mmCIF file of C-alpha atoms in Angstrom:
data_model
loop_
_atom_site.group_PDB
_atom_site.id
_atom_site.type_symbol
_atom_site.label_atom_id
_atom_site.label_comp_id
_atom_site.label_asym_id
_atom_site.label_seq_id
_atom_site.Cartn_x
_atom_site.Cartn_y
_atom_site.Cartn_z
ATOM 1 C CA UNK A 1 211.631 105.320 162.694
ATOM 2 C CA UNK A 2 212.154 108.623 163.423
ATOM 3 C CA UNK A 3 215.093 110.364 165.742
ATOM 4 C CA UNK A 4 213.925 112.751 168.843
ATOM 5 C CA UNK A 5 215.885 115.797 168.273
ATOM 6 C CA UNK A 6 213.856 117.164 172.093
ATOM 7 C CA UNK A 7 212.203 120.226 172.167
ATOM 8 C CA UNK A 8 213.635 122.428 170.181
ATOM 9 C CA UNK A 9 211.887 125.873 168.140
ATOM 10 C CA UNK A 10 211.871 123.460 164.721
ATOM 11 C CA UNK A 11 208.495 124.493 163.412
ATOM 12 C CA UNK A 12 209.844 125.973 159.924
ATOM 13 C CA UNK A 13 209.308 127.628 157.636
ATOM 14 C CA UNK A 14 208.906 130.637 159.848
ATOM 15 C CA UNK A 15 207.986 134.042 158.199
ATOM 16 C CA UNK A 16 210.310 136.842 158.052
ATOM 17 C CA UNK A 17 208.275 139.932 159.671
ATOM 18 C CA UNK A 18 209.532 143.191 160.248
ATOM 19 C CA UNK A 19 207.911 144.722 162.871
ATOM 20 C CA UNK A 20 206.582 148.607 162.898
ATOM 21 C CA UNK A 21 206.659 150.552 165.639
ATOM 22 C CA UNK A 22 207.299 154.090 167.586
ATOM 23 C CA UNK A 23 208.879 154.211 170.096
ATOM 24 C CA UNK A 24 207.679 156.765 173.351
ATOM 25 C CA UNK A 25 209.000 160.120 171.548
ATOM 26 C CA UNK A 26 207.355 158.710 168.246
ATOM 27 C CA UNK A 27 210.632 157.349 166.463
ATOM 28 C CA UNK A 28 209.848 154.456 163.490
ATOM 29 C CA UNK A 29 211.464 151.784 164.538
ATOM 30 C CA UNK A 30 211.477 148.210 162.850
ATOM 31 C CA UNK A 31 212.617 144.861 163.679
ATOM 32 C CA UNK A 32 212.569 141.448 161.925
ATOM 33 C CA UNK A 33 210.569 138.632 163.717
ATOM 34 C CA UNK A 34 210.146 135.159 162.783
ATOM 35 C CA UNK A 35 207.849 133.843 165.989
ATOM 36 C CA UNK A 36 204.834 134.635 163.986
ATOM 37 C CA UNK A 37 201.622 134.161 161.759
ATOM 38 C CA UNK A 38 197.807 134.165 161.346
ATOM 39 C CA UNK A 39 196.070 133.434 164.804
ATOM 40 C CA UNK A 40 192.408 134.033 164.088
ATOM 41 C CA UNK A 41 190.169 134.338 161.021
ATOM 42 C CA UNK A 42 187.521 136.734 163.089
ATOM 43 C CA UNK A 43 188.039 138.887 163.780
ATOM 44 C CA UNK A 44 191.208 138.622 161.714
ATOM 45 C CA UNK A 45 194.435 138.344 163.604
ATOM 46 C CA UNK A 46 198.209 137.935 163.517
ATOM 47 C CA UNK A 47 200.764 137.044 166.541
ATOM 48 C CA UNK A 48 204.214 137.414 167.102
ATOM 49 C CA UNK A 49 206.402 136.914 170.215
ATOM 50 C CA UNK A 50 209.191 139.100 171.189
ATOM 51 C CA UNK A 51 211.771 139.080 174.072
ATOM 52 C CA UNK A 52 211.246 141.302 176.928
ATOM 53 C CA UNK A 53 214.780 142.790 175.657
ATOM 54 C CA UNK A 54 214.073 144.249 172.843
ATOM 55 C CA UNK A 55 212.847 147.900 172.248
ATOM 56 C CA UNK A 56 209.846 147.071 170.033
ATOM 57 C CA UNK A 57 208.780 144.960 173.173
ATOM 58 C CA UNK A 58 207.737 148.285 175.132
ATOM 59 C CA UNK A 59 206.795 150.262 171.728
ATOM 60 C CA UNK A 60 203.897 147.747 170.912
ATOM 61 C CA UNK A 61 202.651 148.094 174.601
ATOM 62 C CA UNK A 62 203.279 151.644 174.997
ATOM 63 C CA UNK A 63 201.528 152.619 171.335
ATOM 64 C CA UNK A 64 198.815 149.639 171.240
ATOM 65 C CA UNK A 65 199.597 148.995 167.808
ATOM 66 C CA UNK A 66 202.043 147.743 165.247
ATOM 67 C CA UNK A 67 202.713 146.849 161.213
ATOM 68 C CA UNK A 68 203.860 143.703 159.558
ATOM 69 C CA UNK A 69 206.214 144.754 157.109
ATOM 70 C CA UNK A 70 206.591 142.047 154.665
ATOM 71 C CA UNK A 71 209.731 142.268 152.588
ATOM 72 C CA UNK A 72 210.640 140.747 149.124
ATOM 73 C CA UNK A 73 213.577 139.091 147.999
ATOM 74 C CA UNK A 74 215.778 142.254 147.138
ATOM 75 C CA UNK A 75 215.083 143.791 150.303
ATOM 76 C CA UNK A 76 216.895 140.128 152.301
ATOM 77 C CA UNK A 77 220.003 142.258 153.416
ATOM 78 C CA UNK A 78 218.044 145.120 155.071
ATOM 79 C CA UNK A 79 215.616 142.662 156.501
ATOM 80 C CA UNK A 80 218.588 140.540 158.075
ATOM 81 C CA UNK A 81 220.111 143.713 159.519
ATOM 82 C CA UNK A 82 217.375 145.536 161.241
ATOM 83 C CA UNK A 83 216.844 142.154 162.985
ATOM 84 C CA UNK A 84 220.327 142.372 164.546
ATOM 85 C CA UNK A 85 220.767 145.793 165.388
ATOM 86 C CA UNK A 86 218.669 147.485 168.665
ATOM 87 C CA UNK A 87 216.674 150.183 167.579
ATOM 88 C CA UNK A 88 217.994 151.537 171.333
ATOM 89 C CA UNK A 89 221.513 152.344 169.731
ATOM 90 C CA UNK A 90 220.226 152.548 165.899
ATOM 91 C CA UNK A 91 218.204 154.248 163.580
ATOM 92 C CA UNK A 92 217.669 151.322 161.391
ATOM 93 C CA UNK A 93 215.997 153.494 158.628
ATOM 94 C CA UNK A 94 218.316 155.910 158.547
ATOM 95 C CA UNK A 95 221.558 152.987 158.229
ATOM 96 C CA UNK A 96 219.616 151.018 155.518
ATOM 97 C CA UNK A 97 217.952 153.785 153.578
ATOM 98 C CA UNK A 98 214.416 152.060 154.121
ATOM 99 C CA UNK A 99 211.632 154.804 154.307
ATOM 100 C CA UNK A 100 209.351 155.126 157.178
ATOM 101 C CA UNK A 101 205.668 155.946 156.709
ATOM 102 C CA UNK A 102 203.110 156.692 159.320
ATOM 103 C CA UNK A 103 199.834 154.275 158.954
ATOM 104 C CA UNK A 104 196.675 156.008 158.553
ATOM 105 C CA UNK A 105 194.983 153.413 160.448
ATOM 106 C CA UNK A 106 197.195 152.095 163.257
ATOM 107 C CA UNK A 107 199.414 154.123 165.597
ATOM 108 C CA UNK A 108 202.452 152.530 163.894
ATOM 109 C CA UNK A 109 204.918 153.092 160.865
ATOM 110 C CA UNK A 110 205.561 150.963 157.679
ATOM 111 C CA UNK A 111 208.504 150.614 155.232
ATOM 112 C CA UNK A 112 207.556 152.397 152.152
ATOM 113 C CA UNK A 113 209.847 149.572 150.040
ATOM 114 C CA UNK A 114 208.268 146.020 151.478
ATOM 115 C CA UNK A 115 205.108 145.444 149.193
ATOM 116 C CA UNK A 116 203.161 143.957 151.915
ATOM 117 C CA UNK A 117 201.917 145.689 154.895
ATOM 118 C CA UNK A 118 199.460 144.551 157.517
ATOM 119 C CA UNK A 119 198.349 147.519 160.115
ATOM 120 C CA UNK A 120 197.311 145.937 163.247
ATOM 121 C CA UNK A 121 195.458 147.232 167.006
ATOM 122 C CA UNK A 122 197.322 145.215 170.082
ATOM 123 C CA UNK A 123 194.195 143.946 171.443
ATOM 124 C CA UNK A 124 195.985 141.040 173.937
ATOM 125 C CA UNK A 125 199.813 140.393 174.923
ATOM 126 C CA UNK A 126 200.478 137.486 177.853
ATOM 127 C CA UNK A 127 203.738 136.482 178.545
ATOM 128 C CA UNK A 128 204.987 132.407 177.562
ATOM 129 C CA UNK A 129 208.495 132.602 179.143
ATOM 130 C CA UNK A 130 211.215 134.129 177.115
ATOM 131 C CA UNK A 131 208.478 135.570 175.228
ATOM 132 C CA UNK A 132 205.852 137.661 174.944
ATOM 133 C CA UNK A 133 203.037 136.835 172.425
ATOM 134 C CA UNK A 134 201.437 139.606 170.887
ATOM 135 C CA UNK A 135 198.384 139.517 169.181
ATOM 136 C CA UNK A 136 197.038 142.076 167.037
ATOM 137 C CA UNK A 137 193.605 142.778 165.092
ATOM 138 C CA UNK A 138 194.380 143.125 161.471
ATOM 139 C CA UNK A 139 192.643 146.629 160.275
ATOM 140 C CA UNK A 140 194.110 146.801 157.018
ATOM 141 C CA UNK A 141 196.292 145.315 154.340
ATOM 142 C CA UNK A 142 198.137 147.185 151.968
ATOM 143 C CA UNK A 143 199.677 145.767 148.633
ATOM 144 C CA UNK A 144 201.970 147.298 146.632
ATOM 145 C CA UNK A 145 199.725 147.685 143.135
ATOM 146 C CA UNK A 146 202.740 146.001 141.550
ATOM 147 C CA UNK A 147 202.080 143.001 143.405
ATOM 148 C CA UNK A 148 198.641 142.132 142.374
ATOM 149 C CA UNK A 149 197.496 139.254 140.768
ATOM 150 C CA UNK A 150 194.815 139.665 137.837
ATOM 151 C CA UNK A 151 192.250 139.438 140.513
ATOM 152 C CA UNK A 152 193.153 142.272 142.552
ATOM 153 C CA UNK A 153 194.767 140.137 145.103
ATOM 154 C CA UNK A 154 198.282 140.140 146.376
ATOM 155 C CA UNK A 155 200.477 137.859 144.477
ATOM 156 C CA UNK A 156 202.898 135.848 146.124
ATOM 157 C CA UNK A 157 205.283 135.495 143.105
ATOM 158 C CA UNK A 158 205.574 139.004 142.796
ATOM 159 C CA UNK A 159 205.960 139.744 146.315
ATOM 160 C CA UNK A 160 208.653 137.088 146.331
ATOM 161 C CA UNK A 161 208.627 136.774 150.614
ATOM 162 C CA UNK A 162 211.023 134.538 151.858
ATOM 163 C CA UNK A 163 211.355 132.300 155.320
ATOM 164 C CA UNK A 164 212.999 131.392 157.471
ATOM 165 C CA UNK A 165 214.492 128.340 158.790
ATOM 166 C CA UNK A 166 215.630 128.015 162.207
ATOM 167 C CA UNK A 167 217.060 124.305 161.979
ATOM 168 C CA UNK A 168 220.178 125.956 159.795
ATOM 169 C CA UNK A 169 219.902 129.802 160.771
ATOM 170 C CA UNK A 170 218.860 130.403 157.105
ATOM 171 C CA UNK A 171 217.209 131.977 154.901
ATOM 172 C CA UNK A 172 214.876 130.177 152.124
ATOM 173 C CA UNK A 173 212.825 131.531 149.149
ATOM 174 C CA UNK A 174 209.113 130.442 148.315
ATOM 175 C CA UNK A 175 209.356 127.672 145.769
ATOM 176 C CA UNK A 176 207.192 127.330 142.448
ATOM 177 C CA UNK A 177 203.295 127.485 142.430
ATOM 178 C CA UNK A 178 202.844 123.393 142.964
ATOM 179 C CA UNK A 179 199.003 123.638 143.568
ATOM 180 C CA UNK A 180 195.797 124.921 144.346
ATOM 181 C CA UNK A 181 194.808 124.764 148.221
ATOM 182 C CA UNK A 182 191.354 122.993 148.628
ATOM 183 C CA UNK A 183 191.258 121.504 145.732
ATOM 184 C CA UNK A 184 194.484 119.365 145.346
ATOM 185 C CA UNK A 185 193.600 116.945 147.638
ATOM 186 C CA UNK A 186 190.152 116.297 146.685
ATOM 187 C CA UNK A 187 189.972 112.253 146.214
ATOM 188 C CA UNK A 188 186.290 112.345 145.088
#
């Protein structure tokens, strides 16, 4: 039998994002956000919910776009820190050394180091409670060249992301390759 632990924000592993934005006078500003993932395959789509509180809240409506910075594993302090600070009070690039970049695509900037970015339009926000889901049309995906599998696609174990787990406040990295999706479970 299982114990009822209530409702509780237990749905883990959560990503680590780090969220690109500008701010009104067109400051980069990023911030790490675990609330997320894929929300539609077309057209293709990502969500993440932020408080009301913090400053990328009003960027993303102000600018009607964002990036998902993914980070690898040597980039787990800088990650951790620019989603503690307030990019009110901070320059977050400027304190971890990260580079911002200004997407061609979107209205938004990315972090030159993270070898995964996703450039996305704001195309709906509605508020949940405590906080706001934002949902944004993926327009491109950039891959550090380094991180490419033989096939030209981007290669998990040399990205090396890593989650997050909010039953211990932790941080976890992405275990070995254990299988192939689709195909492990086929009992025919």
């Amino acid at each position: 039998m299982k114990k009822s632990l209530g409702a509780k924000t237990l749905a883990c592993p959560s990503p680590v994002w780090c969220i690109g934005s500008y701010d009104k006078d067109n400051k980069p500003n990023v911030m790490t956000a675990s609330w997320a993932g894929i929300c539609c395959s077309i057209p293709p789509a990502v969500s993440v919910a932020l408080r009301k509180a913090t400053y990328t809240y009003q960027n993303l409506i102000d600018s009607q776009a964002f990036t998902v910075n993914i980070p690898s594993l040597e980039y787990l302090k800088e990650a951790d820190f620019i989603g503690t600070a307030s990019g009110k009070n901070t320059d977050k690039f400027q304190v971890t050394g990260l580079t911002p970049i200004g997407s061609k695509k979107v209205h938004a900037p990315y972090v030159k180091e993270f070898p995964l970015i996703i450039e996305c339009r704001l195309i709906h926000y509605h508020e949940i409670g405590l906080h706001t889901q934002f949902i944004g049309e993926i327009i491109d995906v950039m891959v550090d060249p380094k991180k490419l599998s033989e096939n030209g696609e981007a290669d998990m174990g040399k990205i090396q992301p890593f989650l997050f787990a909010a039953t211990d406040r932790a941080y976890y990295s992405l275990g070995r390759f254990i299988g192939n999706a689709f195909e492990t479970g086929d009992y025919r």
